[in-house]
Amino acid sequence: MNTTSMIGSLFALSLVFGAPTLTIAHVGHGDEFQAEGGIDRVPVNTDTDALLGIEVTPIAPAADGSSRILVPMTALVDADGNQLAFVQYENFYEPVPVQIGATEGELVEVTEGLSIGEQLVTQGSLSLYAESRKTQTADAATSSET
């Protein structure tokens, strides 16, 4: 083997073994993905709510003039087989168990749990659900350490 091909081989090997490797990792506090404990209320945070896609709309009577409550499907969360919605009260979002009825296109009838005029989270409910589980777990861990 001549000197040129030996240098070429060494150069190729150095590229293969010496090249930086891209590694993607998540560095966090460890409580983001724990799903233990209950579902707790979540404080309103005007700085991050828009980033989470949270939109709040007052519940209006049905368009047909009846007293039925129709909400967008995006307002509901399946919490271990139970339907849940978030309602904004003062400075927090309260998880509210609901009973649902018939669907009409993108709307679903809520037969129990919500009232006309309440401030319903119509977008971002899944983000609040995840945050409520995270908040519960983090609070429990903090109180058990003291």
Coordinates of N, CA and C in Angstrom, one line a residue:
M1 N 0.8 -1.2 0.0 CA 0.0 0.0 0.0 C 0.9 1.2 0.0
N2 N 0.6 2.2 -0.9 CA 1.5 3.3 -1.0 C 1.1 4.4 0.1
T3 N 1.9 5.4 0.2 CA 1.7 6.4 1.3 C 0.4 7.2 1.0
T4 N 0.1 7.5 -0.2 CA -1.1 8.3 -0.5 C -2.4 7.6 -0.1
S5 N -2.5 6.3 -0.4 CA -3.7 5.5 -0.1 C -3.8 5.3 1.4
M6 N -2.6 5.2 2.1 CA -2.6 5.0 3.5 C -3.1 6.3 4.2
I7 N -2.7 7.4 3.7 CA -3.1 8.7 4.3 C -4.6 8.9 4.0
G8 N -5.0 8.5 2.8 CA -6.5 8.6 2.5 C -7.3 7.7 3.4
S9 N -6.8 6.5 3.7 CA -7.6 5.6 4.6 C -7.6 6.1 6.0
L10 N -6.5 6.7 6.5 CA -6.5 7.2 7.8 C -7.4 8.5 7.9
F11 N -7.5 9.3 6.8 CA -8.3 10.4 6.8 C -9.8 10.0 6.9
A12 N -10.1 9.0 6.1 CA -11.5 8.5 6.0 C -11.9 7.9 7.4
L13 N -11.0 7.2 8.0 CA -11.3 6.6 9.4 C -11.5 7.7 10.4
S14 N -10.7 8.8 10.3 CA -10.8 9.9 11.2 C -12.1 10.6 11.1
L15 N -12.7 10.7 9.9 CA -14.0 11.3 9.6 C -15.1 10.4 10.2
V16 N -15.0 9.1 10.1 CA -16.0 8.2 10.6 C -16.0 8.2 12.1
F17 N -14.9 8.1 12.7 CA -14.8 8.0 14.2 C -14.7 9.3 14.9
G18 N -14.3 10.3 14.2 CA -14.0 11.6 14.9 C -15.1 12.6 14.6
A19 N -16.1 12.3 13.8 CA -17.2 13.3 13.5 C -18.1 13.4 14.7
P20 N -18.5 14.6 15.0 CA -19.4 14.9 16.1 C -20.8 14.2 15.9
T21 N -21.4 13.7 16.9 CA -22.7 13.0 16.8 C -23.7 13.9 17.4
L22 N -24.8 14.1 16.6 CA -25.9 14.9 17.1 C -26.8 14.1 18.0
T23 N -27.0 14.6 19.2 CA -27.9 13.9 20.1 C -28.9 14.9 20.6
I24 N -30.1 14.4 20.6 CA -31.2 15.3 21.1 C -31.7 14.7 22.4
A25 N -31.8 15.5 23.4 CA -32.2 15.1 24.7 C -33.1 16.1 25.4
H26 N -33.9 15.7 26.3 CA -34.7 16.6 27.1 C -34.1 16.7 28.5
V27 N -33.9 17.9 28.9 CA -33.5 18.2 30.3 C -34.6 18.9 31.0
G28 N -35.1 18.3 32.0 CA -36.2 18.9 32.7 C -36.1 18.6 34.2
H29 N -37.2 18.8 34.8 CA -37.3 18.7 36.3 C -37.8 17.3 36.7
G30 N -38.3 16.5 35.7 CA -38.7 15.2 36.0 C -40.2 15.1 36.3
D31 N -40.9 16.2 36.5 CA -42.3 16.1 36.9 C -43.2 16.3 35.7
E32 N -42.6 16.7 34.5 CA -43.4 17.0 33.4 C -44.3 15.8 32.9
F33 N -43.8 14.6 33.0 CA -44.5 13.5 32.4 C -45.0 12.5 33.4
Q34 N -45.1 12.9 34.6 CA -45.7 12.0 35.6 C -47.2 12.2 35.6
A35 N -47.9 11.1 35.6 CA -49.3 11.1 35.6 C -49.9 10.5 36.8
E36 N -49.5 10.9 37.9 CA -50.1 10.4 39.2 C -50.9 11.5 39.9
G37 N -51.7 11.1 40.7 CA -52.5 12.0 41.5 C -53.8 12.4 40.7
G38 N -54.5 13.4 41.3 CA -55.7 13.8 40.7 C -55.6 15.0 39.7
I39 N -56.7 15.5 39.3 CA -56.7 16.6 38.4 C -57.0 17.9 39.2
D40 N -56.2 18.8 39.2 CA -56.3 20.0 40.0 C -56.6 21.2 39.2
R41 N -57.0 22.3 39.8 CA -57.2 23.6 39.1 C -55.9 24.1 38.7
V42 N -55.9 24.9 37.6 CA -54.7 25.5 37.1 C -54.8 27.0 37.1
P43 N -53.8 27.7 37.7 CA -53.8 29.2 37.7 C -53.8 29.8 36.3
V44 N -54.6 30.9 36.2 CA -54.5 31.6 34.9 C -53.1 32.3 34.8
N45 N -52.5 32.2 33.7 CA -51.2 32.8 33.5 C -51.2 33.5 32.2
T46 N -51.4 34.8 32.2 CA -51.6 35.6 31.0 C -50.3 35.6 30.1
D47 N -49.2 35.3 30.7 CA -47.9 35.2 29.9 C -47.8 34.0 29.1
T48 N -48.3 32.8 29.6 CA -48.2 31.6 28.8 C -49.5 31.0 28.3
D49 N -50.6 31.5 28.7 CA -51.9 30.9 28.2 C -52.0 31.0 26.7
A50 N -51.6 32.1 26.1 CA -51.7 32.3 24.6 C -50.7 31.3 24.0
L51 N -49.6 31.1 24.5 CA -48.6 30.1 24.0 C -49.1 28.7 24.0
L52 N -49.9 28.4 25.0 CA -50.5 27.0 25.1 C -51.8 26.9 24.2
G53 N -52.2 28.0 23.6 CA -53.4 27.9 22.7 C -54.7 28.0 23.5
I54 N -54.7 28.5 24.7 CA -55.9 28.5 25.5 C -56.8 29.7 25.0
E55 N -58.0 29.3 24.7 CA -59.0 30.3 24.3 C -60.3 30.1 25.2
V56 N -60.8 31.2 25.7 CA -62.0 31.1 26.6 C -63.1 31.8 26.0
T57 N -64.3 31.2 26.0 CA -65.5 31.8 25.4 C -66.7 31.5 26.3
P58 N -67.6 32.6 26.5 CA -68.7 32.3 27.3 C -69.7 31.3 26.7
I59 N -70.3 30.5 27.5 CA -71.2 29.5 27.0 C -72.5 30.2 26.6
A60 N -73.0 30.1 25.4 CA -74.2 30.8 24.9 C -75.3 29.7 24.7
P61 N -76.5 30.2 24.7 CA -77.6 29.2 24.4 C -77.5 28.7 23.0
A62 N -78.1 27.5 22.8 CA -78.0 26.9 21.5 C -78.6 27.8 20.4
A63 N -78.2 27.7 19.2 CA -78.6 28.6 18.1 C -80.1 28.4 17.8
D64 N -80.7 27.2 18.1 CA -82.1 27.0 17.8 C -83.0 27.6 18.9
G65 N -82.5 28.3 19.9 CA -83.3 28.9 20.9 C -83.6 28.0 22.1
S66 N -83.2 26.8 22.0 CA -83.5 25.9 23.2 C -82.5 26.2 24.3
S67 N -82.7 25.5 25.4 CA -81.8 25.7 26.6 C -80.6 24.7 26.5
R68 N -80.5 24.0 25.4 CA -79.4 23.0 25.3 C -78.0 23.8 25.3
I69 N -77.0 23.1 25.8 CA -75.6 23.6 25.8 C -74.8 22.8 24.8
L70 N -74.4 23.5 23.7 CA -73.6 22.8 22.7 C -72.2 23.5 22.8
V71 N -71.2 22.6 22.9 CA -69.8 23.1 23.0 C -68.9 22.5 21.9
P72 N -67.9 23.1 21.5 CA -67.0 22.5 20.5 C -66.3 21.2 21.1
M73 N -66.1 20.2 20.3 CA -65.4 19.0 20.8 C -64.0 19.3 21.4
T74 N -63.4 20.4 20.9 CA -62.1 20.7 21.4 C -62.1 21.2 22.8
A75 N -63.3 21.5 23.4 CA -63.4 21.9 24.8 C -63.4 20.7 25.7
L76 N -63.5 19.5 25.2 CA -63.6 18.3 26.1 C -62.3 17.5 26.1
V77 N -62.1 16.9 27.2 CA -60.9 16.1 27.4 C -61.4 14.7 28.0
D78 N -60.9 13.6 27.4 CA -61.2 12.3 27.9 C -60.2 12.0 29.1
A79 N -60.7 12.1 30.3 CA -59.8 11.8 31.5 C -60.1 10.4 32.0
D80 N -59.4 9.5 31.5 CA -59.5 8.1 31.9 C -61.0 7.6 31.8
G81 N -61.6 7.9 30.6 CA -62.9 7.4 30.3 C -64.0 8.4 30.7
N82 N -63.7 9.4 31.4 CA -64.7 10.4 31.9 C -64.4 11.7 31.1
Q83 N -65.5 12.4 30.7 CA -65.4 13.6 30.0 C -65.2 14.8 31.0
L84 N -64.3 15.7 30.6 CA -64.0 16.8 31.4 C -63.9 18.1 30.6
A85 N -64.3 19.2 31.2 CA -64.1 20.5 30.5 C -63.5 21.4 31.6
F86 N -62.8 22.5 31.1 CA -62.3 23.5 32.0 C -63.0 24.8 31.9
V87 N -63.4 25.3 33.1 CA -64.1 26.6 33.1 C -63.2 27.6 33.9
Q88 N -63.2 28.8 33.4 CA -62.4 29.8 34.0 C -63.2 30.6 35.0
Y89 N -62.7 30.6 36.3 CA -63.3 31.3 37.4 C -62.2 32.2 37.9
E90 N -62.5 33.5 38.0 CA -61.5 34.5 38.5 C -60.1 34.3 37.9
N91 N -59.2 33.7 38.7 CA -57.8 33.6 38.3 C -57.3 32.2 38.2
F92 N -58.3 31.2 37.9 CA -57.9 29.8 37.8 C -58.9 29.1 36.8
Y93 N -58.4 28.0 36.2 CA -59.2 27.1 35.4 C -59.6 25.9 36.2
E94 N -60.9 25.7 36.3 CA -61.4 24.6 37.2 C -61.8 23.4 36.3
P95 N -61.3 22.2 36.5 CA -61.7 21.1 35.8 C -63.2 20.7 36.2
V96 N -64.1 20.5 35.3 CA -65.5 20.2 35.6 C -65.8 18.9 34.9
P97 N -66.3 17.9 35.6 CA -66.8 16.7 35.0 C -68.1 17.0 34.3
V98 N -68.3 16.5 33.1 CA -69.5 16.7 32.3 C -70.1 15.4 31.8
Q99 N -71.3 15.4 31.5 CA -72.0 14.3 30.8 C -72.4 14.9 29.4
I100 N -72.1 14.0 28.4 CA -72.4 14.5 27.1 C -73.5 13.7 26.4
G101 N -74.1 14.4 25.4 CA -75.2 13.8 24.7 C -74.9 13.6 23.2
A102 N -75.8 14.1 22.4 CA -75.6 13.9 20.9 C -74.6 14.9 20.4
T103 N -74.0 14.6 19.3 CA -73.1 15.5 18.6 C -73.8 16.0 17.3
E104 N -73.5 17.3 17.0 CA -74.0 18.0 15.8 C -72.8 18.6 15.1
G105 N -72.2 17.9 14.2 CA -71.1 18.4 13.5 C -69.9 18.4 14.4
E106 N -69.3 19.6 14.6 CA -68.2 19.8 15.5 C -68.6 20.1 16.9
L107 N -69.9 20.1 17.2 CA -70.4 20.5 18.5 C -70.9 19.2 19.2
V108 N -70.8 19.2 20.5 CA -71.4 18.1 21.3 C -72.3 18.7 22.4
E109 N -73.4 18.1 22.6 CA -74.3 18.6 23.7 C -73.8 18.1 25.1
V110 N -73.8 19.1 26.0 CA -73.4 18.8 27.4 C -74.7 18.8 28.2
T111 N -75.0 17.6 28.7 CA -76.3 17.5 29.4 C -76.2 17.8 30.9
E112 N -75.0 17.7 31.5 CA -74.7 18.0 32.9 C -73.3 18.5 33.1
G113 N -73.2 19.5 34.0 CA -71.9 20.0 34.4 C -71.6 21.4 34.1
L114 N -72.2 21.9 33.0 CA -72.0 23.3 32.6 C -73.3 24.1 32.5
S115 N -73.1 25.4 32.7 CA -74.3 26.4 32.6 C -74.0 27.5 31.6
I116 N -75.1 28.0 31.1 CA -75.0 29.1 30.1 C -74.4 30.3 30.9
G117 N -73.4 31.0 30.2 CA -72.8 32.1 30.8 C -71.4 31.8 31.4
E118 N -71.1 30.6 31.7 CA -69.8 30.2 32.2 C -68.7 30.5 31.2
Q119 N -67.5 30.8 31.6 CA -66.4 31.0 30.8 C -65.7 29.7 30.4
L120 N -66.0 29.1 29.3 CA -65.5 27.8 28.9 C -64.2 27.9 28.1
V121 N -63.3 27.0 28.5 CA -62.0 26.9 27.7 C -62.4 26.1 26.4
T122 N -62.4 26.7 25.3 CA -62.8 26.1 24.0 C -61.6 25.5 23.2
Q123 N -60.4 26.1 23.5 CA -59.2 25.6 22.8 C -58.1 25.5 23.9
G124 N -57.3 24.5 23.8 CA -56.2 24.4 24.8 C -56.6 23.5 26.0
S125 N -57.7 22.8 26.0 CA -58.1 22.0 27.1 C -57.1 20.9 27.4
L126 N -56.5 20.3 26.4 CA -55.5 19.2 26.6 C -54.3 19.8 27.3
S127 N -53.9 21.0 26.9 CA -52.7 21.6 27.6 C -53.0 21.8 29.0
L128 N -54.2 22.3 29.4 CA -54.6 22.5 30.8 C -54.7 21.2 31.5
Y129 N -55.2 20.2 30.9 CA -55.3 18.8 31.5 C -53.9 18.3 31.9
A130 N -53.0 18.5 30.9 CA -51.6 18.1 31.2 C -51.0 18.9 32.3
E131 N -51.2 20.2 32.3 CA -50.7 21.1 33.3 C -51.3 20.8 34.7
S132 N -52.6 20.4 34.7 CA -53.3 20.1 36.0 C -52.7 18.9 36.6
R133 N -52.3 17.9 35.8 CA -51.7 16.7 36.3 C -50.3 17.0 36.8
K134 N -49.6 17.8 36.1 CA -48.2 18.1 36.4 C -48.2 18.9 37.7
T135 N -49.1 19.9 37.8 CA -49.2 20.7 39.0 C -49.5 19.9 40.3
Q136 N -50.4 19.0 40.1 CA -50.8 18.1 41.2 C -49.6 17.3 41.7
T137 N -48.9 16.7 40.8 CA -47.7 15.8 41.1 C -46.6 16.7 41.7
A138 N -46.3 17.8 41.2 CA -45.3 18.7 41.7 C -45.6 19.2 43.1
D139 N -46.9 19.6 43.3 CA -47.3 20.0 44.6 C -47.2 18.9 45.7
A140 N -47.5 17.7 45.3 CA -47.5 16.6 46.2 C -46.0 16.2 46.6
A141 N -45.2 16.3 45.6 CA -43.7 16.0 45.8 C -43.1 17.1 46.7
T142 N -43.5 18.3 46.6 CA -43.0 19.4 47.4 C -43.4 19.3 48.8
S143 N -44.7 18.9 49.0 CA -45.2 18.9 50.4 C -44.7 17.6 51.1
S144 N -44.4 16.5 50.4 CA -43.9 15.3 51.0 C -42.4 15.5 51.4
E145 N -41.7 16.4 50.8 CA -40.3 16.6 51.1 C -40.1 17.4 52.4
T146 N -41.1 18.2 52.7 CA -40.9 19.1 53.9 C -41.4 18.4 55.2

